[in-house]
CSV table of C-alpha atoms and ligand atoms in Angstrom, one decimal:
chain,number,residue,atom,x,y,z
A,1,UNK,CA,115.4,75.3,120.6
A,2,UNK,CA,115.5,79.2,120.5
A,3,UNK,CA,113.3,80.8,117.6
A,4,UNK,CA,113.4,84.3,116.4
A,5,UNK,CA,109.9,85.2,114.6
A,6,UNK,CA,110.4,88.5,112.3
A,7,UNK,CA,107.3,90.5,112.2
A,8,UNK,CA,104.5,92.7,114.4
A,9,UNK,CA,101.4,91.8,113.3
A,10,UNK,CA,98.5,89.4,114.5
A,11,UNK,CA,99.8,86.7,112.3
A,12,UNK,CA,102.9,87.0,114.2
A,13,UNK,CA,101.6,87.1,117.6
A,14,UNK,CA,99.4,84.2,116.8
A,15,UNK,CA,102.6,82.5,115.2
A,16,UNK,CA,104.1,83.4,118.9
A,17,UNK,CA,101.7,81.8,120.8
A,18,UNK,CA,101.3,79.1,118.4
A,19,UNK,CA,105.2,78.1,118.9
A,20,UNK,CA,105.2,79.4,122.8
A,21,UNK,CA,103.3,76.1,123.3
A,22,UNK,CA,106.0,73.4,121.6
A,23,UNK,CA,107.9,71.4,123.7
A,24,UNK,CA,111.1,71.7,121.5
A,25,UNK,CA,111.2,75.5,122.4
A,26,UNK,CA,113.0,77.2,125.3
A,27,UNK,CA,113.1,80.7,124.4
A,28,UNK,CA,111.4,82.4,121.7
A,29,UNK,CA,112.8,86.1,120.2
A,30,UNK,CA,110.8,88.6,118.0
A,31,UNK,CA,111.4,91.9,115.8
A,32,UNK,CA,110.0,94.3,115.7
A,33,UNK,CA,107.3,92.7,118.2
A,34,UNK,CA,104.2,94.1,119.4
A,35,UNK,CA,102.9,94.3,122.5
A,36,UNK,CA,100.8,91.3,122.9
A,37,UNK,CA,104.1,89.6,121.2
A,38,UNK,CA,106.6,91.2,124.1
A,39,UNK,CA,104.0,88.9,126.7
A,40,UNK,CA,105.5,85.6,125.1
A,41,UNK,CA,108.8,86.4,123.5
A,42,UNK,CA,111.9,88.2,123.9
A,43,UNK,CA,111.8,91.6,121.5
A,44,UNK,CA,115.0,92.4,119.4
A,45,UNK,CA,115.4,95.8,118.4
A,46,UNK,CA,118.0,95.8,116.0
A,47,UNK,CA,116.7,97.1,112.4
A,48,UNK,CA,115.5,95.3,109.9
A,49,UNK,CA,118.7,95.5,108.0
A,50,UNK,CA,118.5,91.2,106.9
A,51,UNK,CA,122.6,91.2,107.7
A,52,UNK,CA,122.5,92.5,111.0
A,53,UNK,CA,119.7,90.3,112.0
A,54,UNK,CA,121.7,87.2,110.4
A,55,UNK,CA,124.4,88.2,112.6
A,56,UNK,CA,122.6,88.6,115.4
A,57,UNK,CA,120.4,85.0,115.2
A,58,UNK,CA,124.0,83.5,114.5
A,59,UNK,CA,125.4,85.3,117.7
A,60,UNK,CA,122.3,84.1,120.1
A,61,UNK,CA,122.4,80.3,118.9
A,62,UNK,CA,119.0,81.1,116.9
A,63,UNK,CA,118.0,77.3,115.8
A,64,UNK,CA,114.9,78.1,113.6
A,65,UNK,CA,113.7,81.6,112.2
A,66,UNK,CA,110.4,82.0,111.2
A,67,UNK,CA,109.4,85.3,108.8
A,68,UNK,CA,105.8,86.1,109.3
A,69,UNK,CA,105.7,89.3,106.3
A,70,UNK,CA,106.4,89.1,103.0
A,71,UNK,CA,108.0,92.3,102.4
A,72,UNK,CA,111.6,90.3,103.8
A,73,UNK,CA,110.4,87.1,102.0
A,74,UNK,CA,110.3,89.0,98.6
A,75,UNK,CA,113.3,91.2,99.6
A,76,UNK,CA,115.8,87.6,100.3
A,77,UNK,CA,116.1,87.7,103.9
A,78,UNK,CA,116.1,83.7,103.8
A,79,UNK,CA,118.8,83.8,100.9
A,80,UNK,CA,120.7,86.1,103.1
A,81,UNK,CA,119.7,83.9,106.8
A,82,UNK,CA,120.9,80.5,104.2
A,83,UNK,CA,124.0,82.3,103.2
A,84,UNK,CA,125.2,82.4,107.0
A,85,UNK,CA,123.9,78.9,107.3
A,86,UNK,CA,121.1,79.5,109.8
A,87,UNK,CA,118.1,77.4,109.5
A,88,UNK,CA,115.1,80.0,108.3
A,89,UNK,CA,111.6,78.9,107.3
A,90,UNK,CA,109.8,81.1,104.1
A,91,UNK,CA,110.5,80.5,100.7
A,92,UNK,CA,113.8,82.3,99.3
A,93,UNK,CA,113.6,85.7,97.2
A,94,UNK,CA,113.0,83.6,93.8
A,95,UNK,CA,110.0,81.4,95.0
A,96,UNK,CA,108.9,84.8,97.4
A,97,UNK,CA,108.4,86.3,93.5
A,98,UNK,CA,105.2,84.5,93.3
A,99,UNK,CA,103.9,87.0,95.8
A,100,UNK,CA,105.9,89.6,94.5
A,101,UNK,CA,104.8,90.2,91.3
A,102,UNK,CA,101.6,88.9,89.8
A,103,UNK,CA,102.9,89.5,86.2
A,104,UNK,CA,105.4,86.5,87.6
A,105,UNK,CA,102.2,84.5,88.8
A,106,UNK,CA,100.3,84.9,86.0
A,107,UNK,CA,102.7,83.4,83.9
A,108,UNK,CA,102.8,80.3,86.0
A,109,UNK,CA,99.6,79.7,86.2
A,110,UNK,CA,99.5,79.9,82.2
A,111,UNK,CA,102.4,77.8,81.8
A,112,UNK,CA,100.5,75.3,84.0
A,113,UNK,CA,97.2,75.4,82.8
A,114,UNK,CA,95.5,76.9,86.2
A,115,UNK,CA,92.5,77.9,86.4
A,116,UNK,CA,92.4,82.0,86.9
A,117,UNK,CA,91.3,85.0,85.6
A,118,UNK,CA,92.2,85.9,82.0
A,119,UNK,CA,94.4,88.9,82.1
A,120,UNK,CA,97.3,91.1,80.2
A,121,UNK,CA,100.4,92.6,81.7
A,122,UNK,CA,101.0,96.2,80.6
A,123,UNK,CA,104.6,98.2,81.1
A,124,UNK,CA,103.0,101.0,79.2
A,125,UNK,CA,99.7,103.2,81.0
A,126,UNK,CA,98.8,104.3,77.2
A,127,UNK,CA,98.5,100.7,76.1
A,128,UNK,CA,97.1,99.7,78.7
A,129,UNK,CA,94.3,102.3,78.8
A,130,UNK,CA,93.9,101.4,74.9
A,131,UNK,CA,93.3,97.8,75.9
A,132,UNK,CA,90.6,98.4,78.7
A,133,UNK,CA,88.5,100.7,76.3
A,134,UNK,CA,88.9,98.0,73.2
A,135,UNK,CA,87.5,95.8,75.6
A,136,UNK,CA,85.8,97.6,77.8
A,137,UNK,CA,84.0,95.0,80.8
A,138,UNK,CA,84.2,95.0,84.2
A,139,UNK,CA,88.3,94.4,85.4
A,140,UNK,CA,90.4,94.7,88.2
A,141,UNK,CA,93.8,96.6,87.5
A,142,UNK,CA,96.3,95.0,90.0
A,143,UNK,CA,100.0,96.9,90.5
A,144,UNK,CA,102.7,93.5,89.5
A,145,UNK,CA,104.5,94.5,93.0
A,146,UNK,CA,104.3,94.5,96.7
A,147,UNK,CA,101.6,96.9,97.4
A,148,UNK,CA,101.3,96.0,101.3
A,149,UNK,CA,97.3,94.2,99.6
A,150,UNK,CA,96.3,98.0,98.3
A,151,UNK,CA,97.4,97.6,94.8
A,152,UNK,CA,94.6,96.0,93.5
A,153,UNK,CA,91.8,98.4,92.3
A,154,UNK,CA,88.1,97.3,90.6
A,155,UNK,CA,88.1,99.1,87.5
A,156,UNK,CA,83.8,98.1,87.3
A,157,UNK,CA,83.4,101.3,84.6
A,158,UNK,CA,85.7,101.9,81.7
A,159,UNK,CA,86.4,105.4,83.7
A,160,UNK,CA,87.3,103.8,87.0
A,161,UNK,CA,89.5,101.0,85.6
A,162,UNK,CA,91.4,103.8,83.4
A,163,UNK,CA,91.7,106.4,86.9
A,164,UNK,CA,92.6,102.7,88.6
A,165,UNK,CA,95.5,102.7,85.3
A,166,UNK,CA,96.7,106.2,86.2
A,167,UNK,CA,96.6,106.3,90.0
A,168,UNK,CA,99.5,102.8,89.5
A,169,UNK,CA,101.3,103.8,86.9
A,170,UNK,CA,100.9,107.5,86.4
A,171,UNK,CA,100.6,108.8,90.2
A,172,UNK,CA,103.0,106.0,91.1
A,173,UNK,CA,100.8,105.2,94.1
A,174,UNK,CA,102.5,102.2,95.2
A,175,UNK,CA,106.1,103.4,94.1
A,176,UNK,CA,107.8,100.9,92.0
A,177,UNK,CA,105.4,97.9,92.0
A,178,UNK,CA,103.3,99.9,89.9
A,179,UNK,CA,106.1,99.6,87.0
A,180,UNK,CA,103.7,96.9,85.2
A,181,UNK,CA,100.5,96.8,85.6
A,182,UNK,CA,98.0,93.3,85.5
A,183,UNK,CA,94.4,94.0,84.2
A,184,UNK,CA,92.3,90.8,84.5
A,185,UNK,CA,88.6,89.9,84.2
A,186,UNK,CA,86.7,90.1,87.1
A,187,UNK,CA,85.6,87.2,88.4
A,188,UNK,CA,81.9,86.5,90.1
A,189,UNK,CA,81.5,84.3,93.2
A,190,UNK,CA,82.5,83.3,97.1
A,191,UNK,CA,86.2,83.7,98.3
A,192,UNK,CA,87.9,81.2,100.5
A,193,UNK,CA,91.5,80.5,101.3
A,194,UNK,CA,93.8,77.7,100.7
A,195,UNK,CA,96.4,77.2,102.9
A,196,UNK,CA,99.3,74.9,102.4
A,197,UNK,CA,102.7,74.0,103.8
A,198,UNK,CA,105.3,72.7,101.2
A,199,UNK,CA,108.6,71.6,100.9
A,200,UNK,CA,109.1,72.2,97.6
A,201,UNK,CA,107.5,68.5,96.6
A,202,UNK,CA,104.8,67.5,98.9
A,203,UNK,CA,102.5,69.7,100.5
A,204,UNK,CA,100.4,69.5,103.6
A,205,UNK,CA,97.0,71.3,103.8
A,206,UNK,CA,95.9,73.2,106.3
A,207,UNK,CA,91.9,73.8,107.8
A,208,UNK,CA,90.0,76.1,105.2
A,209,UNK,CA,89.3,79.7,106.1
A,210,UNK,CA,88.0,82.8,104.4
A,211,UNK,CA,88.6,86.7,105.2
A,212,UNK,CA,86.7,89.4,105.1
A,213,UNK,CA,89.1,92.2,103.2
A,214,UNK,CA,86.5,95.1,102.8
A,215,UNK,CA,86.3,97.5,105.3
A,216,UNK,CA,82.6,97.3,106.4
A,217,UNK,CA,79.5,95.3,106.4
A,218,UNK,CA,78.4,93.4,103.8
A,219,UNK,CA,82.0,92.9,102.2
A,220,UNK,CA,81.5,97.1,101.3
A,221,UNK,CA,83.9,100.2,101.5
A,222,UNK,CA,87.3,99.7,101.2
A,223,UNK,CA,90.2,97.2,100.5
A,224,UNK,CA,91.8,96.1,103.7
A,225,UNK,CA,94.3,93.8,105.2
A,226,UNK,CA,91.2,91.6,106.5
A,227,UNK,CA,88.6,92.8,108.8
A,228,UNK,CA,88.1,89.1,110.1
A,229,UNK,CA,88.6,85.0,109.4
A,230,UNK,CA,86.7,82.3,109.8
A,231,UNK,CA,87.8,78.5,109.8
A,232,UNK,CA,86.5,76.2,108.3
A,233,UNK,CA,85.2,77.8,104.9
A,234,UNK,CA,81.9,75.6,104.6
A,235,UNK,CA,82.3,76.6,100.7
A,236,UNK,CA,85.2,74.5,100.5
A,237,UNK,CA,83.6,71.2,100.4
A,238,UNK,CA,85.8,68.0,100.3
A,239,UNK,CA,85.4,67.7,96.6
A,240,UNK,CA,86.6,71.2,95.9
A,241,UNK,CA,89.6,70.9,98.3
A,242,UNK,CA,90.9,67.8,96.4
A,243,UNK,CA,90.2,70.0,92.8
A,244,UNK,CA,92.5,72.2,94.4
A,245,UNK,CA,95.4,70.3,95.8
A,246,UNK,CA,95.5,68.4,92.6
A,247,UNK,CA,94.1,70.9,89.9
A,248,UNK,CA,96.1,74.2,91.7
A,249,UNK,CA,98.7,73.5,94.2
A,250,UNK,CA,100.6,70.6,93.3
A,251,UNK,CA,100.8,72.1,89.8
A,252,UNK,CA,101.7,75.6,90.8
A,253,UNK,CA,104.5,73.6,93.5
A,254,UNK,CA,105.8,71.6,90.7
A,255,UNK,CA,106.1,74.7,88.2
A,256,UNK,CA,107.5,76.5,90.9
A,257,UNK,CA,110.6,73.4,91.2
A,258,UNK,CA,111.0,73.1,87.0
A,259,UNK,CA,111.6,77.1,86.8
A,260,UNK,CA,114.1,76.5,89.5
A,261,UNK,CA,112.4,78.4,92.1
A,262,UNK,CA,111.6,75.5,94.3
A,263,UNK,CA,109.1,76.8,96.6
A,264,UNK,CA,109.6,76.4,100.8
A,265,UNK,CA,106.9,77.6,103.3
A,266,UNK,CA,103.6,78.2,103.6
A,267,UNK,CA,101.8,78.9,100.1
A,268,UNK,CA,98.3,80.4,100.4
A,269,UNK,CA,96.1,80.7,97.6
A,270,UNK,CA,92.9,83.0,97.6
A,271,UNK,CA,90.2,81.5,95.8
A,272,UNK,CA,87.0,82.5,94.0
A,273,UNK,CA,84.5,79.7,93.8
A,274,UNK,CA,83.2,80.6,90.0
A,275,UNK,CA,80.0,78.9,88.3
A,276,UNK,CA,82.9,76.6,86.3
A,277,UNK,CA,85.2,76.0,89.2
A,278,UNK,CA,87.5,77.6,91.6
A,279,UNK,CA,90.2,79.6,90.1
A,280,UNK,CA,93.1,81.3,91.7
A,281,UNK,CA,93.0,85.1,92.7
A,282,UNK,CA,96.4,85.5,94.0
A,283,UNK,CA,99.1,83.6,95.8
A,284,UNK,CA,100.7,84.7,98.9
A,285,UNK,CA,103.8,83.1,100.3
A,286,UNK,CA,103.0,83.6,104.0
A,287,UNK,CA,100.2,82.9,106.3
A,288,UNK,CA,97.2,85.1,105.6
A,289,UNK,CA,96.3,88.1,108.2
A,290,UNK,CA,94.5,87.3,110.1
A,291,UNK,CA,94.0,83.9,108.6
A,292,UNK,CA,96.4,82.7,110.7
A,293,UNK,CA,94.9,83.9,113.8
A,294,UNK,CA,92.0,81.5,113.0
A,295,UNK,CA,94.0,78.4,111.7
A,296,UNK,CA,97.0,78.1,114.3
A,297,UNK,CA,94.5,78.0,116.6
A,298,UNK,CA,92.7,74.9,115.2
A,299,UNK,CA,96.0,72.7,115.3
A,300,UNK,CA,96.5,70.7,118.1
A,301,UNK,CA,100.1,69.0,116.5
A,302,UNK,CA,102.9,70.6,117.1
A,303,UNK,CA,104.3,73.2,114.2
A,304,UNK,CA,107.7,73.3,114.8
A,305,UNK,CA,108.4,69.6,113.3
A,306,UNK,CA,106.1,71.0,110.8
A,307,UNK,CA,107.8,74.0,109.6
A,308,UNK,CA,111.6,72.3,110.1
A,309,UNK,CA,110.1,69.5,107.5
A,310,UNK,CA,109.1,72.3,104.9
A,311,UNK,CA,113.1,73.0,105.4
A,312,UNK,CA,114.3,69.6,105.0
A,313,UNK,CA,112.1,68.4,102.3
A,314,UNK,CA,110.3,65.8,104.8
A,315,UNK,CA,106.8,66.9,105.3
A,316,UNK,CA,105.7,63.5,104.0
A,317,UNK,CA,106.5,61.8,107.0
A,318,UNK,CA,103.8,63.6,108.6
A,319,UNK,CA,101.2,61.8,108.5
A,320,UNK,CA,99.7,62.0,111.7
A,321,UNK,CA,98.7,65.8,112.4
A,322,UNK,CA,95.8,66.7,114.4
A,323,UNK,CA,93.1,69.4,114.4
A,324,UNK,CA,90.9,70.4,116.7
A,325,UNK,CA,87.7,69.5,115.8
A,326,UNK,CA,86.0,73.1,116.9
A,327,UNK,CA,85.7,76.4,114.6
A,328,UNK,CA,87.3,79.7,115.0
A,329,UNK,CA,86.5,83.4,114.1
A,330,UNK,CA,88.3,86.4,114.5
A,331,UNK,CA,87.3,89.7,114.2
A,332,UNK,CA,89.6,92.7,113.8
A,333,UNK,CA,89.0,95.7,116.2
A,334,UNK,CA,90.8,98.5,114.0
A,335,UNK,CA,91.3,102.5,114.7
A,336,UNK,CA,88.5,104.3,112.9
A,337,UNK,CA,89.9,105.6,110.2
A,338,UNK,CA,91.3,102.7,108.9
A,339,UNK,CA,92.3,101.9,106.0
A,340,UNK,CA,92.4,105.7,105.6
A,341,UNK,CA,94.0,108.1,108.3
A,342,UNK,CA,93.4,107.1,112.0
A,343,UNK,CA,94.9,108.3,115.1
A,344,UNK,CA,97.5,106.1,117.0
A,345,UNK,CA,98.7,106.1,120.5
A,346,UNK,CA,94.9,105.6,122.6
A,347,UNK,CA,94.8,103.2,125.5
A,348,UNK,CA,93.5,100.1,125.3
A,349,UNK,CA,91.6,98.4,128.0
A,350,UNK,CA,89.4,95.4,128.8
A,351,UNK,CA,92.3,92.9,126.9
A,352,UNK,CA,92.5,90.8,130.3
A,353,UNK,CA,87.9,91.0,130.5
A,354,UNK,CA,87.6,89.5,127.0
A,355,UNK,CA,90.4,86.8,127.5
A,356,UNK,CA,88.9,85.4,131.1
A,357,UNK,CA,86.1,84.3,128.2
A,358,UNK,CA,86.2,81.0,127.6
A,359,UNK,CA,87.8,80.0,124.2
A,360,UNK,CA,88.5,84.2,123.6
A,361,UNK,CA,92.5,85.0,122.8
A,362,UNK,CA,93.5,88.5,121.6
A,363,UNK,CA,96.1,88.8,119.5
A,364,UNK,CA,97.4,91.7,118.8
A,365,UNK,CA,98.5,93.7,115.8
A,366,UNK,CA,98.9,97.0,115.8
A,367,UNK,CA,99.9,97.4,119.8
A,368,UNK,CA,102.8,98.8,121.7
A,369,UNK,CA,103.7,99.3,125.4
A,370,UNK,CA,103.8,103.1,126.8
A,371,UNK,CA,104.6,103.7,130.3
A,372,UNK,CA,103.1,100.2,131.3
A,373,UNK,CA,99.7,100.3,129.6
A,374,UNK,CA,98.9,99.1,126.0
A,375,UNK,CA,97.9,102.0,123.3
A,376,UNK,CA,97.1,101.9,119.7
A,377,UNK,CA,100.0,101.7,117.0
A,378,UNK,CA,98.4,100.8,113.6
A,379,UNK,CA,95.0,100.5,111.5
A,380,UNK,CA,94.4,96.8,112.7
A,381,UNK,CA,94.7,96.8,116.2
A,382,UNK,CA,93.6,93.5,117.4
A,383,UNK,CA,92.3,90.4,116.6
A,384,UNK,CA,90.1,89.1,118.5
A,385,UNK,CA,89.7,85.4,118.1
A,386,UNK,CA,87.7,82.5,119.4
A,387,UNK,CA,86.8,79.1,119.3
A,388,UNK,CA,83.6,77.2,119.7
A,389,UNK,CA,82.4,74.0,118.8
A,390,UNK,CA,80.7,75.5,115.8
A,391,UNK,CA,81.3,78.8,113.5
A,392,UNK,CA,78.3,79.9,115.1
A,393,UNK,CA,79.1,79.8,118.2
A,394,UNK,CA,82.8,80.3,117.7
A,395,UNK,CA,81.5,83.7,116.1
A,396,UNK,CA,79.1,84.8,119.0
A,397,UNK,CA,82.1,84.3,121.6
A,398,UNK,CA,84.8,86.3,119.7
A,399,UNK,CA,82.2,89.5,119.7
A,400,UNK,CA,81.8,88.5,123.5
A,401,UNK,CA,85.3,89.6,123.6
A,402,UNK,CA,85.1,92.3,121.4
A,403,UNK,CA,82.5,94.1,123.4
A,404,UNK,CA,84.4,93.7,126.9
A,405,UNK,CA,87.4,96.1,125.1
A,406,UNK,CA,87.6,99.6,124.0
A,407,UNK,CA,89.7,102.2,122.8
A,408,UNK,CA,89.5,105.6,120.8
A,409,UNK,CA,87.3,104.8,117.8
A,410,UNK,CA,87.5,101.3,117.8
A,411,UNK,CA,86.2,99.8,114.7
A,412,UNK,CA,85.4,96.4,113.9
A,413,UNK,CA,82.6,94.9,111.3
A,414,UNK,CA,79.9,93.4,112.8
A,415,UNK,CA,79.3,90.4,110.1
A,416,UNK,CA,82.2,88.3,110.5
A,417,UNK,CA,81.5,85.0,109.1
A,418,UNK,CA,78.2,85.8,107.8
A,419,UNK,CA,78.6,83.9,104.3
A,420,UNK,CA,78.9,81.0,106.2
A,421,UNK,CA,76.3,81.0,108.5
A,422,UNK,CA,73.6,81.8,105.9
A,423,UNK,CA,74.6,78.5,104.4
B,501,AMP,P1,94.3,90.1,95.4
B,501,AMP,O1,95.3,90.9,96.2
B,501,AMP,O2,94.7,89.9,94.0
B,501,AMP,O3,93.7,88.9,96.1
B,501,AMP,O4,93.0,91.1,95.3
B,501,AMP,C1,92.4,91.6,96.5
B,501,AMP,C2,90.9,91.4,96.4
B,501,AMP,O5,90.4,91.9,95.2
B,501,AMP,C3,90.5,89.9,96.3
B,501,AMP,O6,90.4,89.3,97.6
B,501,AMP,C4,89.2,90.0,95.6
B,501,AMP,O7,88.2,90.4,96.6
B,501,AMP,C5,89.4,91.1,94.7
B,501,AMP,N1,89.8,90.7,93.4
B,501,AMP,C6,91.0,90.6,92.9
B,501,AMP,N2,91.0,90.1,91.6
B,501,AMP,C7,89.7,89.9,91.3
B,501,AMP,C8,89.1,89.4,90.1
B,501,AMP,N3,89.7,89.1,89.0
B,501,AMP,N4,87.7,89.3,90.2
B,501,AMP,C9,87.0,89.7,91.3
B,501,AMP,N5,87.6,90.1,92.4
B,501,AMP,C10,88.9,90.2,92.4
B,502,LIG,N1,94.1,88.4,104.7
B,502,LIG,C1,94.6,88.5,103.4
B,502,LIG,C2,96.1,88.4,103.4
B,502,LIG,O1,96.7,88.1,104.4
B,502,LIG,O2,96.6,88.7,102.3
């Protein structure tokens, strides 16, 4: 089969390398790529306008496109890659909505009866600053759109939650996804993860895993894209996972087919293990990052049959997929600076050091090629990622790798997976 993956981060690299090792696959393609990417696969570099790229998979025989983002997801490139009858795996621009606007979530969940925060949607920023003052405890005011995961803002004081108000829908921070605003309790406990594959009926569960999305130590600072993963979540015991693939995904999968947006791809819910229960923080409608740099690693099956069963409504005829029975933990080296400004372009070296580690791969994220080395092109930079037959030790190897690399004010937290080891 050829395969043409569309994305540049770490999810995409690991997604790469994940696919690189299928026996069905002879030659794997990628856009925009990265530099850790361009090792495996074949880069395109032919826009991101979803025709062109439709004309071009259909033109090079593509037999399975796989979308990594969800900016295309939520923007129909798999209504546009349907339409010229190539076979794409993601949901399509009506099911991507779930991601795309939490306005749109949150009335699923209600419809459903799903356990999440209480909340209210807001159009207006005067009405909206009237409600938090009326009921002035501790909220987080979320932007309804695409917000690439900085649209959410803890609104812990009546002040900040209003400035939180104004920054989405006054300042227009986040553009148009800050046309509605959701303002929801906040909710006190442990994140994890949920990641599922669907087919629009049955769904197949993957490992647990939990992220670390504040910039530093201690789950402090800033909002990220994730700082690091983990897998497995020990919080996710097998009691809560069954809550949640019976109390929370199959009813947010069947809601999703009776509002005719029957939902195809990978759902991921995040999760905040409350004192009554686990209820749902958000839905994505893609692998996490860098989630999936921790559970693509810990399946041994193959993933191609996988995600082609998510297309043709089949995945319950796999019944036999295997895991490997060790942990993994990644942690992200990022340009200092990050989330803020950083600086771009600064050699990387030491990749090849940390990888002669046993159990160590680096994916990369934000990477390009200059003039034959490797240099810095984003915030997240790498994700370093390792396996061992326990978190613990899966932990202590990926900062193994960490410290063999080094580039101009690399960054990286130091606590990955501390959570779970205190358990
Ligand atoms: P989201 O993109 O909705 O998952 O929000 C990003 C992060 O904000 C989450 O991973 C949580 O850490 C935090 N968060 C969002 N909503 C809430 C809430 N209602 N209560 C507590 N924390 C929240
Ligand atoms: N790591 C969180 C996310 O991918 O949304």
């Amino acid at each position: 089969m050829k395969i043409l993956v569309i994305g540049q981060g770490g999810r995409e690299h690991t997604l790469v390398w994940k696919i690189a090792q299928s026996p069905l696959v002879e030659k794997i393609y990628c856009t925009p790529s990265n530099a850790g990417i361009a090792q495996i696969a074949e880069t395109v570099s032919i826009g991101d306008d979803y025709f062109d790229l439709a004309n071009w998979a259909n033109s090079n025989d593509i037999d399975l496109t796989v979308v990594g983002p969800e900016a295309p997801l939520a923007e129909g490139i798999v209504d546009i890659f349907n339409e010229h009858n190539l076979t794409v795996f993601g949901p399509n621009k009506k099911a991507a909505q779930l991601e795309g606007s939490k306005d749109f979530a949150k009335q699923l969940m209600t419809k459903k009866g799903i356990p999440t925060a209480l909340h209210r949607t807001f159009t207006d920023a005067d009405q909206a600053i009237e409600y938090i003052k009326n009921i002035g405890t501790s909220v987080f005011v979320k932007a309804d759109g695409l917000a690439a995961g900085k649209g959410v803002i803890p609104g812990r004081s009546i002040d900040e939650a209003i400035q939180a108000v104004k920054t989405i829908m006054v300042d227009r921070a986040f553009g148009d996804a800050g046309n509605s605003v959701v303002i929801e309790e906040e909710l006190i406990g442990e994140e994890a993860s949920f990641t599922v594959l669907s087919d629009g009926t049955h769904c197949f569960p993957f490992v647990s895993s939990q992220d670390h999305k504040m910039s530093q130590d201690g789950d402090i600072g800033k909002n990220t894209g994730g700082m690091g993963a983990y897998s497995p979540a020990p919080v996710i015991t097998p009691d809560i996972h069954d809550y949640v693939m019976e109390q929370i995904v199959y009813p947010t999968i069947n809601g999703m087919a009776e509002i005719g947006c029957t939902f195809k791809g990978v759902l991921y819910v995040g999760l905040m293990m409350t004192e009554t229960g686990p209820k749902v923080l958000e839905y994505n409608c893609r692998f996490g990052d860098p989630e999936a740099q921790v559970l693509l690693p810990r399946l041994k099956s193959d993933l191609i049959p996988l995600l082609l069963a998510c297309i043709d409504g089949s995945l319950d005829q796999h019944t036999d997929v295997e895991w490997y029975t060790e942990a993994a933990a990644c942690v992200v080296m990022a340009s200092g600076g990050y989330p803020d400004l950083y600086q771009t372009g600064k050699a990387i070296t030491g990749i090849p050091e940390a990888e002669s580690i046993e159990g160590v791969n680096v994916f990369h994220a934000g990477t390009k090629q200059d003039n034959g080395n490797v240099v810095t092109a984003g915030g997240r930079v790498l994700g370093v990622t390792a396996l061992g037959e326990n978190l613990k030790t899966a932990i202590e190897t990926a900062y193994r790798g960490v410290s063999e690399i080094h580039f101009y004010e690399a960054y990286c937290r130091k606590d990955i997976g501390y959570r779970a080891l205190s358990r």
